[in-house]
Amino acid sequence: MSKLPTLAVVGATGAVGTVMLEILSSRKNVWGEIRLIASARSAGKRLSVRGEEVEVIALSEEAFDGVDVAMFDVPDEISAHWAPIAVARGAIAVDNSGAFRMDPDVPLVVPEINPEQTRNRPKGIIANANCTTLAMIVAVAPLHREYGLRELVLASYQAVSGAGQIGIDTLHDQLAKVAGDRILGSRTGNVRQAIGDDLGPFPAPLALNVVPWAGSLKDGGWSSEELKMRNESRKILGLPDLKVSATCVRVPVVTGHSVAVHAVFGSEVDADGAREVLGGAPGVIIVDDPAEGEFPMPIDAVGTDPSWVGRIRRAVDDPRALDFFVTGDNLRKGAALNTAQIAELLSAELSA
């Protein structure tokens, strides 16, 4: 039996890194050594993975010696610098940042959709999609294969954990400030007054509010998150001319991104046929019984792996269009799980 490959987790102490260690501990073990790497200030910490305590080592060139696959969950600029270094030291890099997603020489992989692309890696790097795109695309892809996708109109409802731990802390701090005052939200300005300057990474209060903005400002008034959904959907599905329009909204949810999808296809579609397609699709669970109050919601999807899909209905005015709602844990499938699944495909390749 060949030796199992060595895995490095870069950013092991972060929010997604923590989920990654849970996932590695619960899935089939396909790794030999698992090496935990983080910033110098985290070096020496001991974290549990696969029931063992493993010491975190500082990020350095030497940290990648002997590593076969390196998973990165760090900011874009750190991935942009260190992923090529990991490759130069002999590793295949799987990157969860946005640094390489639109690089034509870097595949953007969702294992349920395009696993064959893991072997197409001229730079030795494989990119993981944005967490909002991932929640939605796992459900859209099987429908595309059946009906031929032509257009997507999307509205996201993005959790604060998408902004990191500071997003979670900000929301809880704001909720503590507004708790118990039943007048808040009924008069202009009183929520802003109660919250004060405690906005964290968001442009406005999130407690008792929704903010129609996520990401940074780009040309034409679009946000970076909205353009990611467009560009990444095109690349993952192999549809470079797909029409996509997205509006990204931040909501007071801790974990679990949701997307309202209006999908237009090349052929006629009906709700029952769509349910049948989605019912057999990997990574999808259908929760769709409005009469019983059963909907896909982040409070139920959090901590689970699939994309939850419901509110499936054919558009009233277009027999080729389908409307549905998707939600998924943005720290699991939206980040850590998809990265781990890509890495597992590489483990199988390296162990063959």
Tab-separated table of C-alpha atoms in Angstrom:
chain	number	residue	atom	x	y	z
A	1	MET	CA	0.000	0.000	0.000
A	2	SER	CA	1.368	3.403	-0.985
A	3	LYS	CA	2.088	6.005	1.650
A	4	LEU	CA	-0.803	8.382	2.262
A	5	PRO	CA	-0.095	11.962	1.101
A	6	THR	CA	0.761	14.780	3.478
A	7	LEU	CA	-1.724	17.628	3.855
A	8	ALA	CA	-1.055	21.161	5.056
A	9	VAL	CA	-3.831	23.433	6.348
A	10	VAL	CA	-2.730	27.059	6.003
A	11	GLY	CA	-4.819	29.366	8.164
A	12	ALA	CA	-5.669	26.557	10.566
A	13	THR	CA	-6.584	28.878	13.451
A	14	GLY	CA	-9.113	31.003	11.502
A	15	ALA	CA	-12.908	30.648	11.412
A	16	VAL	CA	-12.887	28.461	8.294
A	17	GLY	CA	-9.732	26.682	9.433
A	18	THR	CA	-11.495	25.616	12.620
A	19	VAL	CA	-14.362	24.161	10.574
A	20	MET	CA	-11.808	22.512	8.304
A	21	LEU	CA	-10.290	20.596	11.220
A	22	GLU	CA	-13.773	19.405	12.232
A	23	ILE	CA	-14.408	18.215	8.681
A	24	LEU	CA	-11.049	16.453	8.430
A	25	SER	CA	-11.836	14.708	11.700
A	26	SER	CA	-15.253	13.490	10.554
A	27	ARG	CA	-14.654	12.414	6.949
A	28	LYS	CA	-12.878	9.340	5.634
A	29	ASN	CA	-9.187	9.590	6.478
A	30	VAL	CA	-7.190	9.847	3.258
A	31	TRP	CA	-4.172	11.654	4.699
A	32	GLY	CA	-0.939	10.677	6.327
A	33	GLU	CA	0.478	13.670	8.201
A	34	ILE	CA	-1.761	16.721	8.599
A	35	ARG	CA	0.394	19.790	9.126
A	36	LEU	CA	-1.198	22.900	10.641
A	37	ILE	CA	0.214	26.247	9.521
A	38	ALA	CA	-0.714	29.768	10.608
A	39	SER	CA	0.844	33.163	11.285
A	40	ALA	CA	3.824	33.433	13.589
A	41	ARG	CA	1.648	34.723	16.430
A	42	SER	CA	-0.335	31.460	16.376
A	43	ALA	CA	2.698	29.205	16.222
A	44	GLY	CA	2.896	26.836	19.178
A	45	LYS	CA	-0.850	26.543	19.669
A	46	ARG	CA	-2.148	22.983	19.808
A	47	LEU	CA	-5.307	22.093	17.906
A	48	SER	CA	-7.255	18.853	17.744
A	49	VAL	CA	-7.572	17.036	14.428
A	50	ARG	CA	-8.501	13.363	13.966
A	51	GLY	CA	-8.477	13.000	17.740
A	52	GLU	CA	-4.858	14.095	18.062
A	53	GLU	CA	-3.315	17.291	19.369
A	54	VAL	CA	-1.197	18.888	16.643
A	55	GLU	CA	1.089	21.865	17.168
A	56	VAL	CA	0.655	24.816	14.809
A	57	ILE	CA	3.808	25.901	12.977
A	58	ALA	CA	4.572	29.323	11.523
A	59	LEU	CA	4.074	30.033	7.843
A	60	SER	CA	7.414	29.785	6.057
A	61	GLU	CA	8.883	28.289	2.895
A	62	GLU	CA	10.253	25.342	4.867
A	63	ALA	CA	6.798	24.614	6.290
A	64	PHE	CA	5.823	23.167	2.893
A	65	ASP	CA	8.718	20.714	2.621
A	66	GLY	CA	7.301	17.225	2.132
A	67	VAL	CA	3.730	18.512	1.704
A	68	ASP	CA	1.699	16.989	-1.150
A	69	VAL	CA	-1.442	19.133	-0.891
A	70	ALA	CA	-1.714	22.537	0.788
A	71	MET	CA	-5.143	24.011	1.545
A	72	PHE	CA	-5.159	27.781	1.980
A	73	ASP	CA	-7.742	29.759	3.917
A	74	VAL	CA	-6.065	33.134	4.268
A	75	PRO	CA	-6.618	36.624	2.806
A	76	ASP	CA	-6.147	37.097	-0.936
A	77	GLU	CA	-2.789	38.810	-0.695
A	78	ILE	CA	-1.327	36.069	1.487
A	79	SER	CA	-2.560	33.338	-0.850
A	80	ALA	CA	-1.249	35.239	-3.859
A	81	HIS	CA	2.224	35.254	-2.290
A	82	TRP	CA	2.377	31.864	-0.593
A	83	ALA	CA	0.436	29.477	-2.841
A	84	PRO	CA	3.080	29.676	-5.611
A	85	ILE	CA	5.752	29.104	-2.960
A	86	ALA	CA	3.960	25.963	-1.789
A	87	VAL	CA	3.824	24.770	-5.393
A	88	ALA	CA	7.519	25.492	-5.849
A	89	ARG	CA	8.233	23.327	-2.774
A	90	GLY	CA	6.335	20.424	-4.366
A	91	ALA	CA	2.747	20.823	-3.163
A	92	ILE	CA	-0.521	21.227	-5.042
A	93	ALA	CA	-2.282	24.302	-3.661
A	94	VAL	CA	-6.049	24.427	-3.084
A	95	ASP	CA	-6.939	28.044	-2.423
A	96	ASN	CA	-10.105	29.334	-0.761
A	97	SER	CA	-9.365	33.020	-1.371
A	98	GLY	CA	-10.283	35.101	-4.404
A	99	ALA	CA	-6.683	35.460	-5.537
A	100	PHE	CA	-6.779	32.912	-8.359
A	101	ARG	CA	-10.454	32.245	-9.128
A	102	MET	CA	-10.569	34.067	-12.438
A	103	ASP	CA	-7.044	33.128	-13.561
A	104	PRO	CA	-7.545	31.214	-16.844
A	105	ASP	CA	-4.732	28.838	-15.855
A	106	VAL	CA	-6.352	27.968	-12.510
A	107	PRO	CA	-9.425	25.703	-12.465
A	108	LEU	CA	-12.387	26.769	-10.334
A	109	VAL	CA	-13.695	23.474	-9.003
A	110	VAL	CA	-16.905	22.280	-7.387
A	111	PRO	CA	-16.524	18.492	-7.067
A	112	GLU	CA	-20.232	17.807	-7.658
A	113	ILE	CA	-20.030	19.722	-10.957
A	114	ASN	CA	-16.581	19.673	-12.599
A	115	PRO	CA	-14.268	17.273	-10.700
A	116	GLU	CA	-12.308	16.499	-13.868
A	117	GLN	CA	-10.882	20.027	-13.732
A	118	THR	CA	-8.694	19.104	-10.738
A	119	ARG	CA	-6.240	17.525	-13.226
A	120	ASN	CA	-6.092	20.693	-15.312
A	121	ARG	CA	-3.724	22.728	-13.142
A	122	PRO	CA	-0.844	24.227	-15.153
A	123	LYS	CA	0.123	26.470	-12.225
A	124	GLY	CA	-0.277	23.722	-9.625
A	125	ILE	CA	-3.136	25.683	-8.049
A	126	ILE	CA	-6.865	24.911	-7.804
A	127	ALA	CA	-9.318	27.609	-6.707
A	128	ASN	CA	-12.367	27.303	-4.484
A	129	ALA	CA	-15.433	29.389	-5.362
A	130	ASN	CA	-16.953	32.206	-3.343
A	131	CYS	CA	-19.199	30.975	-0.529
A	132	THR	CA	-22.357	32.602	-1.917
A	133	THR	CA	-21.781	31.179	-5.389
A	134	LEU	CA	-21.215	27.711	-3.936
A	135	ALA	CA	-24.505	27.604	-2.043
A	136	MET	CA	-26.368	28.393	-5.247
A	137	ILE	CA	-24.375	26.662	-7.986
A	138	VAL	CA	-24.680	23.137	-6.530
A	139	ALA	CA	-28.439	23.397	-7.138
A	140	VAL	CA	-28.251	25.267	-10.448
A	141	ALA	CA	-25.805	22.887	-12.167
A	142	PRO	CA	-28.037	19.771	-12.308
A	143	LEU	CA	-30.910	21.894	-13.616
A	144	HIS	CA	-28.579	23.295	-16.277
A	145	ARG	CA	-27.624	19.785	-17.377
A	146	GLU	CA	-31.299	18.879	-17.724
A	147	TYR	CA	-32.792	22.043	-19.214
A	148	GLY	CA	-29.918	24.195	-20.575
A	149	LEU	CA	-29.387	27.355	-18.516
A	150	ARG	CA	-29.645	30.725	-20.274
A	151	GLU	CA	-29.941	33.347	-17.549
A	152	LEU	CA	-29.751	33.844	-13.778
A	153	VAL	CA	-31.252	36.650	-11.709
A	154	LEU	CA	-30.046	36.317	-8.116
A	155	ALA	CA	-30.649	38.004	-4.770
A	156	SER	CA	-28.418	36.882	-1.930
A	157	TYR	CA	-29.061	37.004	1.816
A	158	GLN	CA	-25.566	36.781	3.259
A	159	ALA	CA	-24.677	35.934	6.852
A	160	VAL	CA	-22.286	38.024	8.915
A	161	SER	CA	-19.803	35.153	9.289
A	162	GLY	CA	-18.937	35.802	5.651
A	163	ALA	CA	-17.048	38.823	6.997
A	164	GLY	CA	-15.147	36.683	9.512
A	165	GLN	CA	-15.237	36.580	13.289
A	166	ILE	CA	-15.458	40.358	13.443
A	167	GLY	CA	-18.761	40.153	11.578
A	168	ILE	CA	-20.174	37.674	14.078
A	169	ASP	CA	-18.980	39.713	17.050
A	170	THR	CA	-20.395	42.909	15.579
A	171	LEU	CA	-23.848	41.417	15.114
A	172	HIS	CA	-23.988	39.997	18.640
A	173	ASP	CA	-22.793	43.307	20.108
A	174	GLN	CA	-25.479	45.170	18.176
A	175	LEU	CA	-28.200	42.720	19.207
A	176	ALA	CA	-27.234	43.241	22.843
A	177	LYS	CA	-27.656	46.991	22.387
A	178	VAL	CA	-31.148	46.757	20.894
A	179	ALA	CA	-32.526	43.918	23.016
A	180	GLY	CA	-35.545	44.860	25.115
A	181	ASP	CA	-36.338	48.203	23.483
A	182	ARG	CA	-39.521	47.604	21.469
A	183	ILE	CA	-39.593	51.132	20.089
A	184	LEU	CA	-36.404	50.562	18.094
A	185	GLY	CA	-37.028	50.219	14.387
A	186	SER	CA	-40.324	52.095	14.477
A	187	ARG	CA	-38.860	55.595	14.185
A	188	THR	CA	-36.339	57.106	11.800
A	189	GLY	CA	-32.818	57.023	13.132
A	190	ASN	CA	-33.436	55.332	16.476
A	191	VAL	CA	-31.671	52.096	15.501
A	192	ARG	CA	-28.636	54.033	14.291
A	193	GLN	CA	-28.656	56.019	17.526
A	194	ALA	CA	-28.810	52.856	19.652
A	195	ILE	CA	-26.028	51.142	17.725
A	196	GLY	CA	-23.763	54.179	17.533
A	197	ASP	CA	-20.449	53.664	15.766
A	198	ASP	CA	-20.357	49.899	16.379
A	199	LEU	CA	-20.631	49.030	12.682
A	200	GLY	CA	-17.680	46.650	12.436
A	201	PRO	CA	-17.037	45.661	8.791
A	202	PHE	CA	-20.500	46.763	7.625
A	203	PRO	CA	-21.598	50.146	6.227
A	204	ALA	CA	-24.739	50.327	8.407
A	205	PRO	CA	-26.320	48.625	11.439
A	206	LEU	CA	-27.346	45.016	10.861
A	207	ALA	CA	-29.446	44.469	13.987
A	208	LEU	CA	-33.135	45.022	13.057
A	209	ASN	CA	-31.992	45.783	9.520
A	210	VAL	CA	-30.796	44.427	6.185
A	211	VAL	CA	-28.045	46.108	4.191
A	212	PRO	CA	-28.140	45.786	0.378
A	213	TRP	CA	-24.392	45.646	0.093
A	214	ALA	CA	-21.602	43.096	0.424
A	215	GLY	CA	-18.073	43.475	-0.871
A	216	SER	CA	-16.251	46.456	-2.345
A	217	LEU	CA	-17.396	49.026	-4.914
A	218	LYS	CA	-16.712	48.227	-8.563
A	219	ASP	CA	-17.505	49.952	-11.864
A	220	GLY	CA	-21.113	50.729	-12.628
A	221	GLY	CA	-22.184	50.607	-8.980
A	222	TRP	CA	-21.778	46.823	-8.747
A	223	SER	CA	-20.219	45.227	-5.677
A	224	SER	CA	-17.358	42.759	-5.826
A	225	GLU	CA	-19.627	40.053	-4.356
A	226	GLU	CA	-22.181	40.560	-7.124
A	227	LEU	CA	-19.549	40.320	-9.834
A	228	LYS	CA	-18.100	37.188	-8.213
A	229	MET	CA	-21.465	35.465	-8.494
A	230	ARG	CA	-21.623	36.366	-12.178
A	231	ASN	CA	-18.063	35.548	-13.168
A	232	GLU	CA	-17.668	32.408	-11.065
A	233	SER	CA	-20.983	30.929	-12.210
A	234	ARG	CA	-19.870	31.350	-15.815
A	235	LYS	CA	-16.520	29.679	-15.195
A	236	ILE	CA	-17.797	26.750	-13.102
A	237	LEU	CA	-20.584	25.911	-15.554
A	238	GLY	CA	-18.424	26.505	-18.624
A	239	LEU	CA	-20.893	29.122	-19.915
A	240	PRO	CA	-18.798	32.226	-20.704
A	241	ASP	CA	-21.788	34.125	-22.143
A	242	LEU	CA	-24.309	33.273	-19.417
A	243	LYS	CA	-26.441	36.271	-18.436
A	244	VAL	CA	-26.202	36.810	-14.677
A	245	SER	CA	-27.503	39.675	-12.562
A	246	ALA	CA	-27.029	39.600	-8.791
A	247	THR	CA	-27.955	41.821	-5.859
A	248	CYS	CA	-26.081	40.930	-2.667
A	249	VAL	CA	-27.666	41.730	0.694
A	250	ARG	CA	-26.198	41.330	4.182
A	251	VAL	CA	-28.720	40.074	6.749
A	252	PRO	CA	-28.615	39.589	10.558
A	253	VAL	CA	-27.868	35.850	10.343
A	254	VAL	CA	-24.764	34.377	11.956
A	255	THR	CA	-24.032	31.516	9.552
A	256	GLY	CA	-25.756	30.428	6.355
A	257	HIS	CA	-25.870	32.265	3.042
A	258	SER	CA	-29.140	32.140	1.102
A	259	VAL	CA	-29.957	32.976	-2.510
A	260	ALA	CA	-33.279	33.612	-4.240
A	261	VAL	CA	-32.817	32.268	-7.779
A	262	HIS	CA	-34.713	33.089	-10.966
A	263	ALA	CA	-33.301	30.773	-13.619
A	264	VAL	CA	-34.258	30.898	-17.292
A	265	PHE	CA	-33.611	27.786	-19.388
A	266	GLY	CA	-33.533	26.903	-23.052
A	267	SER	CA	-36.411	24.470	-22.721
A	268	GLU	CA	-39.676	24.349	-20.812
A	269	VAL	CA	-39.401	23.405	-17.149
A	270	ASP	CA	-41.904	22.442	-14.478
A	271	ALA	CA	-41.640	22.319	-10.697
A	272	ASP	CA	-42.168	18.575	-10.360
A	273	GLY	CA	-39.519	17.830	-12.976
A	274	ALA	CA	-37.114	20.194	-11.243
A	275	ARG	CA	-37.744	18.491	-7.897
A	276	GLU	CA	-36.978	15.126	-9.490
A	277	VAL	CA	-33.708	16.445	-10.921
A	278	LEU	CA	-32.677	18.083	-7.644
A	279	GLY	CA	-33.730	15.041	-5.613
A	280	GLY	CA	-31.075	12.982	-7.387
A	281	ALA	CA	-28.365	15.640	-7.354
A	282	PRO	CA	-25.312	15.219	-5.085
A	283	GLY	CA	-24.946	17.824	-2.358
A	284	VAL	CA	-28.614	18.893	-2.494
A	285	ILE	CA	-31.457	18.364	-0.039
A	286	ILE	CA	-35.021	19.446	-0.833
A	287	VAL	CA	-37.039	21.137	1.916
A	288	ASP	CA	-40.166	22.331	0.182
A	289	ASP	CA	-43.555	22.098	1.865
A	290	PRO	CA	-44.996	25.609	2.304
A	291	ALA	CA	-48.322	24.208	3.551
A	292	GLU	CA	-46.461	22.759	6.550
A	293	GLY	CA	-44.132	25.728	6.958
A	294	GLU	CA	-41.103	23.783	5.725
A	295	PHE	CA	-38.592	25.972	3.922
A	296	PRO	CA	-34.802	25.999	3.436
A	297	MET	CA	-33.522	28.318	6.180
A	298	PRO	CA	-30.061	29.072	7.544
A	299	ILE	CA	-30.996	28.230	11.151
A	300	ASP	CA	-31.571	24.660	9.977
A	301	ALA	CA	-28.829	24.402	7.353
A	302	VAL	CA	-26.042	25.641	9.648
A	303	GLY	CA	-23.651	22.843	10.559
A	304	THR	CA	-24.761	20.674	7.629
A	305	ASP	CA	-23.068	19.959	4.310
A	306	PRO	CA	-25.759	20.146	1.571
A	307	SER	CA	-27.364	23.068	-0.173
A	308	TRP	CA	-30.971	23.169	1.053
A	309	VAL	CA	-33.441	23.967	-1.734
A	310	GLY	CA	-37.127	24.880	-1.583
A	311	ARG	CA	-39.879	27.251	-2.767
A	312	ILE	CA	-39.533	25.534	-6.143
A	313	ARG	CA	-42.066	26.894	-8.620
A	314	ARG	CA	-42.332	27.580	-12.322
A	315	ALA	CA	-42.461	31.263	-13.182
A	316	VAL	CA	-45.987	32.536	-13.746
A	317	ASP	CA	-45.104	34.377	-16.953
A	318	ASP	CA	-42.438	32.173	-18.547
A	319	PRO	CA	-42.684	28.369	-18.912
A	320	ARG	CA	-38.900	28.243	-19.343
A	321	ALA	CA	-38.167	29.911	-15.997
A	322	LEU	CA	-37.934	28.501	-12.492
A	323	ASP	CA	-37.857	30.290	-9.140
A	324	PHE	CA	-36.436	28.709	-6.003
A	325	PHE	CA	-34.607	29.475	-2.756
A	326	VAL	CA	-31.286	27.977	-1.663
A	327	THR	CA	-29.432	28.143	1.632
A	328	GLY	CA	-26.226	26.567	2.855
A	329	ASP	CA	-23.586	26.846	5.559
A	330	ASN	CA	-21.079	29.337	4.151
A	331	LEU	CA	-18.289	28.058	6.425
A	332	ARG	CA	-18.801	24.407	5.416
A	333	LYS	CA	-19.779	23.816	1.779
A	334	GLY	CA	-19.189	27.494	1.128
A	335	ALA	CA	-15.565	27.220	2.179
A	336	ALA	CA	-14.030	24.401	4.217
A	337	LEU	CA	-15.971	21.420	2.861
A	338	ASN	CA	-15.550	22.265	-0.818
A	339	THR	CA	-11.825	22.780	-0.242
A	340	ALA	CA	-11.590	19.445	1.575
A	341	GLN	CA	-13.499	17.693	-1.212
A	342	ILE	CA	-11.089	19.070	-3.819
A	343	ALA	CA	-8.169	17.935	-1.684
A	344	GLU	CA	-9.682	14.440	-1.393
A	345	LEU	CA	-9.809	14.195	-5.195
A	346	LEU	CA	-6.116	15.068	-5.256
A	347	SER	CA	-5.380	12.501	-2.527
A	348	ALA	CA	-7.028	9.813	-4.646
A	349	GLU	CA	-4.991	10.894	-7.671
A	350	LEU	CA	-1.718	10.940	-5.735
A	351	SER	CA	-2.427	7.595	-4.069
A	352	ALA	CA	-3.390	5.805	-7.300
